[in-house]
Amino acid sequence: MTIRHIDLKSSIKPFQKALKDVKNVHFVNNRVKVYWGGYSQVEMLLNCLNEVRNHGVYDRVVSISGMDFPAVQYKSIEAIFKNNPEKEFLRARVVTGDAEISDKVIKYWKLDYNISSQFLRRLMRGVYNRIFGNIKEKVGLKKQDVIEINQREWKIYFGSDYWALTWKSAMEVAKYLNNEKLKKYFKSSYAPSELITQTIVCNTVNHNNIDLIVSGKCRYEDLCSLHYEVYDPIIQTMTEKDFDAIVSSEKLFFRKSRSGLSDTLIEKLRKFYERKDKA
């Protein structure tokens, strides 16, 4: 089953029309306007998890975006999950005590602005984060890089928005996303959707079941459990030249794919999968 969240800034009708005859596709009813780096991404995640729960109980919950595409055959994805029933396909870097990235949480950030103009949104972000954020820092208004939850000190962790969790862990994430203390802490963090899921999972799950936890410097790509991607200095759009790297990556998905730029690559991958299925 697939749950799709369509950004409230966009019309849902073209998506409903295109997928009306596709079985087991459901749209999130409680949609939100999503702004990159803001807490709205966390609100979207919670709404998606609630929608999943409304439709039943599943072995695993997989978080991917509309710009992702399989890097292996579908049956291979199913087999990997089936053969690793307790594994959390999530990677995380420890933020607590790491001066290189702790500003993500100890400083006060605001990245959600309900303004249609992208230019004005960027301007407002810059004004708040560079001016008011620095003023707060100078007067000593900093958060700690740990948080106490249920009378226990939680470390903070960072990683990718995209993961595949067991049902139990996914529902634990949904539960803690409603925790008011966590919400208040992460609402003023930088890109909280890349922090809050990792923090919940790494503080509630046996670390032996988590794909990878890193202390210290690493590449962003190293924190992607599911995806092959190239981050230099932003996530690159994949084209036909990336075919060999994708196929040999042993990752389940790749990103980013874009209509008009990745079409030849995707068609080449489809034909490659079809030949493997027939072999």
Tab-separated table of C-alpha atoms in Angstrom:
chain	number	residue	atom	x	y	z
A	1	MET	CA	0.000	0.000	0.000
A	2	THR	CA	1.174	3.518	-0.803
A	3	ILE	CA	0.304	6.669	1.107
A	4	ARG	CA	0.935	9.932	-0.743
A	5	HIS	CA	1.067	13.407	0.734
A	6	ILE	CA	0.498	16.176	-1.793
A	7	ASP	CA	1.773	19.544	-0.599
A	8	LEU	CA	-1.170	21.797	0.261
A	9	LYS	CA	0.429	24.495	-1.912
A	10	SER	CA	-0.391	22.284	-4.930
A	11	SER	CA	-3.681	20.999	-6.305
A	12	ILE	CA	-4.331	17.350	-5.492
A	13	LYS	CA	-6.700	16.837	-8.437
A	14	PRO	CA	-4.083	15.995	-11.134
A	15	PHE	CA	-2.624	13.306	-8.856
A	16	GLN	CA	-6.025	11.836	-8.038
A	17	LYS	CA	-6.902	11.742	-11.739
A	18	ALA	CA	-3.603	10.124	-12.755
A	19	LEU	CA	-3.855	7.417	-10.074
A	20	LYS	CA	-7.606	6.835	-9.928
A	21	ASP	CA	-7.303	3.311	-11.398
A	22	VAL	CA	-4.247	2.288	-9.382
A	23	LYS	CA	-5.044	-0.037	-6.483
A	24	ASN	CA	-3.804	0.484	-2.926
A	25	VAL	CA	-2.891	4.150	-3.395
A	26	HIS	CA	-4.291	6.506	-0.779
A	27	PHE	CA	-3.851	10.225	-0.284
A	28	VAL	CA	-3.290	11.937	3.052
A	29	ASN	CA	-6.422	13.906	3.938
A	30	ASN	CA	-4.804	16.173	6.503
A	31	ARG	CA	-2.408	17.948	4.140
A	32	VAL	CA	-0.014	20.728	5.118
A	33	LYS	CA	1.950	23.415	3.305
A	34	VAL	CA	5.489	22.100	3.388
A	35	TYR	CA	8.562	24.322	3.463
A	36	TRP	CA	12.028	22.814	3.243
A	37	GLY	CA	13.898	22.865	6.523
A	38	GLY	CA	10.840	23.783	8.570
A	39	TYR	CA	8.810	21.890	11.143
A	40	SER	CA	6.081	21.549	8.502
A	41	GLN	CA	8.050	18.545	7.193
A	42	VAL	CA	7.631	16.846	10.573
A	43	GLU	CA	3.911	17.639	10.609
A	44	MET	CA	3.640	16.055	7.155
A	45	LEU	CA	5.430	12.928	8.417
A	46	LEU	CA	3.080	12.590	11.387
A	47	ASN	CA	0.037	12.958	9.124
A	48	CYS	CA	1.440	10.263	6.822
A	49	LEU	CA	2.042	7.873	9.717
A	50	ASN	CA	-1.466	8.482	11.054
A	51	GLU	CA	-2.899	7.776	7.588
A	52	VAL	CA	-0.915	4.527	7.350
A	53	ARG	CA	-2.236	3.422	10.737
A	54	ASN	CA	-5.812	4.136	9.598
A	55	HIS	CA	-5.434	1.488	6.898
A	56	GLY	CA	-4.148	-1.407	8.988
A	57	VAL	CA	-0.967	-2.963	10.373
A	58	TYR	CA	2.054	-3.627	8.165
A	59	ASP	CA	5.474	-5.222	8.435
A	60	ARG	CA	7.363	-2.084	7.528
A	61	VAL	CA	6.936	1.624	6.799
A	62	VAL	CA	9.128	3.123	4.081
A	63	SER	CA	9.671	6.875	3.754
A	64	ILE	CA	10.619	8.071	0.262
A	65	SER	CA	9.873	11.153	-1.828
A	66	GLY	CA	8.325	11.780	-5.225
A	67	MET	CA	11.817	12.290	-6.651
A	68	ASP	CA	12.990	8.759	-5.782
A	69	PHE	CA	13.098	5.738	-8.085
A	70	PRO	CA	13.983	2.073	-7.448
A	71	ALA	CA	17.618	1.140	-8.038
A	72	VAL	CA	16.831	-2.594	-7.939
A	73	GLN	CA	13.922	-4.847	-8.913
A	74	TYR	CA	10.806	-4.609	-6.767
A	75	LYS	CA	11.132	-8.258	-5.768
A	76	SER	CA	14.664	-7.540	-4.510
A	77	ILE	CA	13.358	-4.757	-2.263
A	78	GLU	CA	10.722	-7.107	-0.843
A	79	ALA	CA	13.292	-9.867	-0.299
A	80	ILE	CA	15.727	-7.564	1.534
A	81	PHE	CA	13.012	-6.424	3.925
A	82	LYS	CA	11.717	-9.977	4.414
A	83	ASN	CA	15.221	-11.284	5.176
A	84	ASN	CA	15.854	-8.495	7.725
A	85	PRO	CA	12.599	-8.383	9.713
A	86	GLU	CA	14.068	-6.613	12.765
A	87	LYS	CA	16.472	-4.277	11.009
A	88	GLU	CA	15.816	-0.548	11.049
A	89	PHE	CA	17.006	0.803	7.694
A	90	LEU	CA	18.029	4.139	9.164
A	91	ARG	CA	21.414	5.768	9.627
A	92	ALA	CA	22.325	8.481	12.076
A	93	ARG	CA	25.167	10.709	13.148
A	94	VAL	CA	25.461	11.693	16.799
A	95	VAL	CA	24.863	15.451	17.198
A	96	THR	CA	25.350	15.603	20.954
A	97	GLY	CA	28.881	16.758	21.705
A	98	ASP	CA	29.762	17.311	18.033
A	99	ALA	CA	30.674	20.994	17.628
A	100	GLU	CA	30.653	20.706	13.826
A	101	ILE	CA	26.896	20.118	13.610
A	102	SER	CA	25.460	20.964	17.053
A	103	ASP	CA	24.331	24.403	15.800
A	104	LYS	CA	21.456	22.532	14.164
A	105	VAL	CA	19.854	22.237	17.584
A	106	ILE	CA	21.501	24.617	20.061
A	107	LYS	CA	20.745	27.706	17.947
A	108	TYR	CA	17.217	28.965	17.355
A	109	TRP	CA	16.056	28.634	13.752
A	110	LYS	CA	12.825	29.519	11.945
A	111	LEU	CA	12.358	28.142	8.424
A	112	ASP	CA	8.567	27.919	8.033
A	113	TYR	CA	7.122	31.059	6.435
A	114	ASN	CA	3.679	30.897	4.835
A	115	ILE	CA	4.627	33.324	2.062
A	116	SER	CA	4.011	32.502	-1.605
A	117	SER	CA	7.060	34.394	-2.876
A	118	GLN	CA	10.204	32.264	-2.671
A	119	PHE	CA	12.323	35.428	-2.632
A	120	LEU	CA	10.447	36.836	0.373
A	121	ARG	CA	10.630	33.491	2.198
A	122	ARG	CA	14.397	33.426	1.778
A	123	LEU	CA	14.610	37.046	2.880
A	124	MET	CA	12.587	36.364	6.028
A	125	ARG	CA	14.684	33.307	6.805
A	126	GLY	CA	17.848	35.337	6.463
A	127	VAL	CA	16.598	38.187	8.626
A	128	TYR	CA	15.454	35.931	11.448
A	129	ASN	CA	18.225	33.365	11.431
A	130	ARG	CA	21.147	35.730	10.914
A	131	ILE	CA	19.945	38.625	13.033
A	132	PHE	CA	17.532	37.408	15.709
A	133	GLY	CA	19.228	34.016	15.948
A	134	ASN	CA	22.595	35.678	16.567
A	135	ILE	CA	21.096	38.079	19.112
A	136	LYS	CA	19.649	35.147	21.066
A	137	GLU	CA	23.026	33.439	20.969
A	138	LYS	CA	24.861	36.542	22.221
A	139	VAL	CA	22.533	36.938	25.203
A	140	GLY	CA	23.024	33.298	26.117
A	141	LEU	CA	19.770	31.864	24.782
A	142	LYS	CA	21.032	28.504	23.609
A	143	LYS	CA	19.456	25.091	23.864
A	144	GLN	CA	21.279	22.053	25.159
A	145	ASP	CA	22.327	19.356	22.701
A	146	VAL	CA	20.485	16.781	24.793
A	147	ILE	CA	16.875	16.577	25.934
A	148	GLU	CA	15.279	14.829	28.904
A	149	ILE	CA	12.381	12.555	27.938
A	150	ASN	CA	10.645	10.248	30.412
A	151	GLN	CA	13.253	11.075	33.067
A	152	ARG	CA	16.057	9.936	30.786
A	153	GLU	CA	18.608	12.018	28.921
A	154	TRP	CA	18.288	11.576	25.174
A	155	LYS	CA	21.150	12.279	22.800
A	156	ILE	CA	20.317	14.045	19.549
A	157	TYR	CA	20.934	12.350	16.185
A	158	PHE	CA	20.932	13.517	12.559
A	159	GLY	CA	20.350	11.744	9.231
A	160	SER	CA	18.273	11.409	6.082
A	161	ASP	CA	14.514	11.954	5.785
A	162	TYR	CA	14.284	8.622	3.977
A	163	TRP	CA	14.286	5.298	5.811
A	164	ALA	CA	12.455	1.974	6.239
A	165	LEU	CA	11.350	1.171	9.782
A	166	THR	CA	9.684	-1.847	11.313
A	167	TRP	CA	6.034	-1.307	12.158
A	168	LYS	CA	6.798	-1.166	15.876
A	169	SER	CA	9.434	1.540	15.460
A	170	ALA	CA	7.348	3.559	13.006
A	171	MET	CA	4.470	3.634	15.481
A	172	GLU	CA	6.891	4.628	18.245
A	173	VAL	CA	7.981	7.540	16.050
A	174	ALA	CA	4.327	8.513	15.548
A	175	LYS	CA	3.760	8.427	19.308
A	176	TYR	CA	6.736	10.614	20.149
A	177	LEU	CA	5.988	13.101	17.377
A	178	ASN	CA	3.035	14.062	19.592
A	179	ASN	CA	5.313	14.647	22.596
A	180	GLU	CA	5.034	18.359	23.426
A	181	LYS	CA	8.554	18.603	24.815
A	182	LEU	CA	10.067	17.120	21.671
A	183	LYS	CA	7.908	19.340	19.466
A	184	LYS	CA	8.996	22.494	21.271
A	185	TYR	CA	12.664	21.494	21.133
A	186	PHE	CA	12.761	20.597	17.435
A	187	LYS	CA	10.466	23.365	16.162
A	188	SER	CA	13.376	25.800	16.544
A	189	SER	CA	15.971	23.401	15.095
A	190	TYR	CA	17.467	23.433	11.602
A	191	ALA	CA	15.765	20.912	9.300
A	192	PRO	CA	14.047	19.062	12.178
A	193	SER	CA	12.776	16.263	9.928
A	194	GLU	CA	16.423	15.175	9.579
A	195	LEU	CA	16.785	15.105	13.362
A	196	ILE	CA	13.618	14.062	15.126
A	197	THR	CA	13.083	10.596	13.606
A	198	GLN	CA	16.723	9.629	14.124
A	199	THR	CA	16.579	10.945	17.701
A	200	ILE	CA	13.444	8.949	18.535
A	201	VAL	CA	14.654	5.716	16.943
A	202	CYS	CA	18.189	5.863	18.360
A	203	ASN	CA	16.834	6.457	21.870
A	204	THR	CA	14.127	3.777	21.789
A	205	VAL	CA	15.587	0.941	19.699
A	206	ASN	CA	18.441	-1.474	20.381
A	207	HIS	CA	21.378	-0.028	18.443
A	208	ASN	CA	22.260	-3.502	17.149
A	209	ASN	CA	19.085	-3.345	15.037
A	210	ILE	CA	19.905	0.052	13.490
A	211	ASP	CA	21.720	0.068	10.147
A	212	LEU	CA	24.455	2.522	11.166
A	213	ILE	CA	25.253	5.079	13.872
A	214	VAL	CA	28.228	7.349	13.276
A	215	SER	CA	30.171	9.504	15.718
A	216	GLY	CA	32.175	12.269	14.076
A	217	LYS	CA	32.612	13.576	10.575
A	218	CYS	CA	31.071	11.727	7.639
A	219	ARG	CA	29.584	12.430	4.228
A	220	TYR	CA	25.842	13.037	3.937
A	221	GLU	CA	25.676	10.104	1.481
A	222	ASP	CA	26.986	7.830	4.250
A	223	LEU	CA	23.840	8.589	6.248
A	224	CYS	CA	21.508	7.335	3.512
A	225	SER	CA	20.454	3.792	4.324
A	226	LEU	CA	18.177	3.273	1.322
A	227	HIS	CA	19.381	5.640	-1.367
A	228	TYR	CA	22.195	6.156	-3.794
A	229	GLU	CA	22.743	9.882	-4.154
A	230	VAL	CA	25.526	12.342	-4.848
A	231	TYR	CA	25.744	15.398	-2.624
A	232	ASP	CA	28.079	18.014	-4.119
A	233	PRO	CA	27.290	20.621	-2.822
A	234	ILE	CA	23.586	19.776	-3.089
A	235	ILE	CA	21.863	16.534	-4.059
A	236	GLN	CA	22.479	16.052	-7.768
A	237	THR	CA	19.833	15.052	-10.316
A	238	MET	CA	20.607	11.648	-11.817
A	239	THR	CA	20.864	11.226	-15.603
A	240	GLU	CA	21.823	8.407	-17.981
A	241	LYS	CA	25.525	8.820	-17.143
A	242	ASP	CA	24.759	7.622	-13.601
A	243	PHE	CA	23.310	4.268	-14.716
A	244	ASP	CA	26.358	2.120	-13.895
A	245	ALA	CA	26.898	3.769	-10.512
A	246	ILE	CA	23.257	3.259	-9.551
A	247	VAL	CA	23.163	-0.403	-10.589
A	248	SER	CA	26.408	-1.190	-8.751
A	249	SER	CA	25.525	0.823	-5.628
A	250	GLU	CA	23.554	-2.007	-3.957
A	251	LYS	CA	21.099	0.654	-2.763
A	252	LEU	CA	17.337	0.135	-3.002
A	253	PHE	CA	16.511	3.549	-4.477
A	254	PHE	CA	18.221	6.534	-6.029
A	255	ARG	CA	17.515	10.247	-5.906
A	256	LYS	CA	16.967	12.743	-7.296
A	257	SER	CA	15.115	11.972	-10.494
A	258	ARG	CA	13.468	14.768	-12.469
A	259	SER	CA	11.063	14.667	-15.404
A	260	GLY	CA	12.832	15.766	-18.562
A	261	LEU	CA	16.295	15.143	-17.118
A	262	SER	CA	16.091	11.571	-15.818
A	263	ASP	CA	13.698	10.103	-18.400
A	264	THR	CA	16.352	8.258	-20.431
A	265	LEU	CA	17.928	6.882	-17.257
A	266	ILE	CA	14.608	5.593	-15.935
A	267	GLU	CA	13.727	3.949	-19.249
A	268	LYS	CA	17.150	2.289	-19.355
A	269	LEU	CA	16.637	0.999	-15.804
A	270	ARG	CA	13.170	-0.331	-16.659
A	271	LYS	CA	14.563	-2.323	-19.594
A	272	PHE	CA	17.426	-3.540	-17.426
A	273	TYR	CA	14.953	-4.821	-14.795
A	274	GLU	CA	12.836	-6.493	-17.473
A	275	ARG	CA	15.834	-8.385	-18.875
A	276	LYS	CA	16.797	-9.550	-15.367
A	277	ASP	CA	13.233	-10.750	-14.739
A	278	LYS	CA	13.298	-12.815	-17.922
A	279	ALA	CA	16.741	-14.264	-17.263
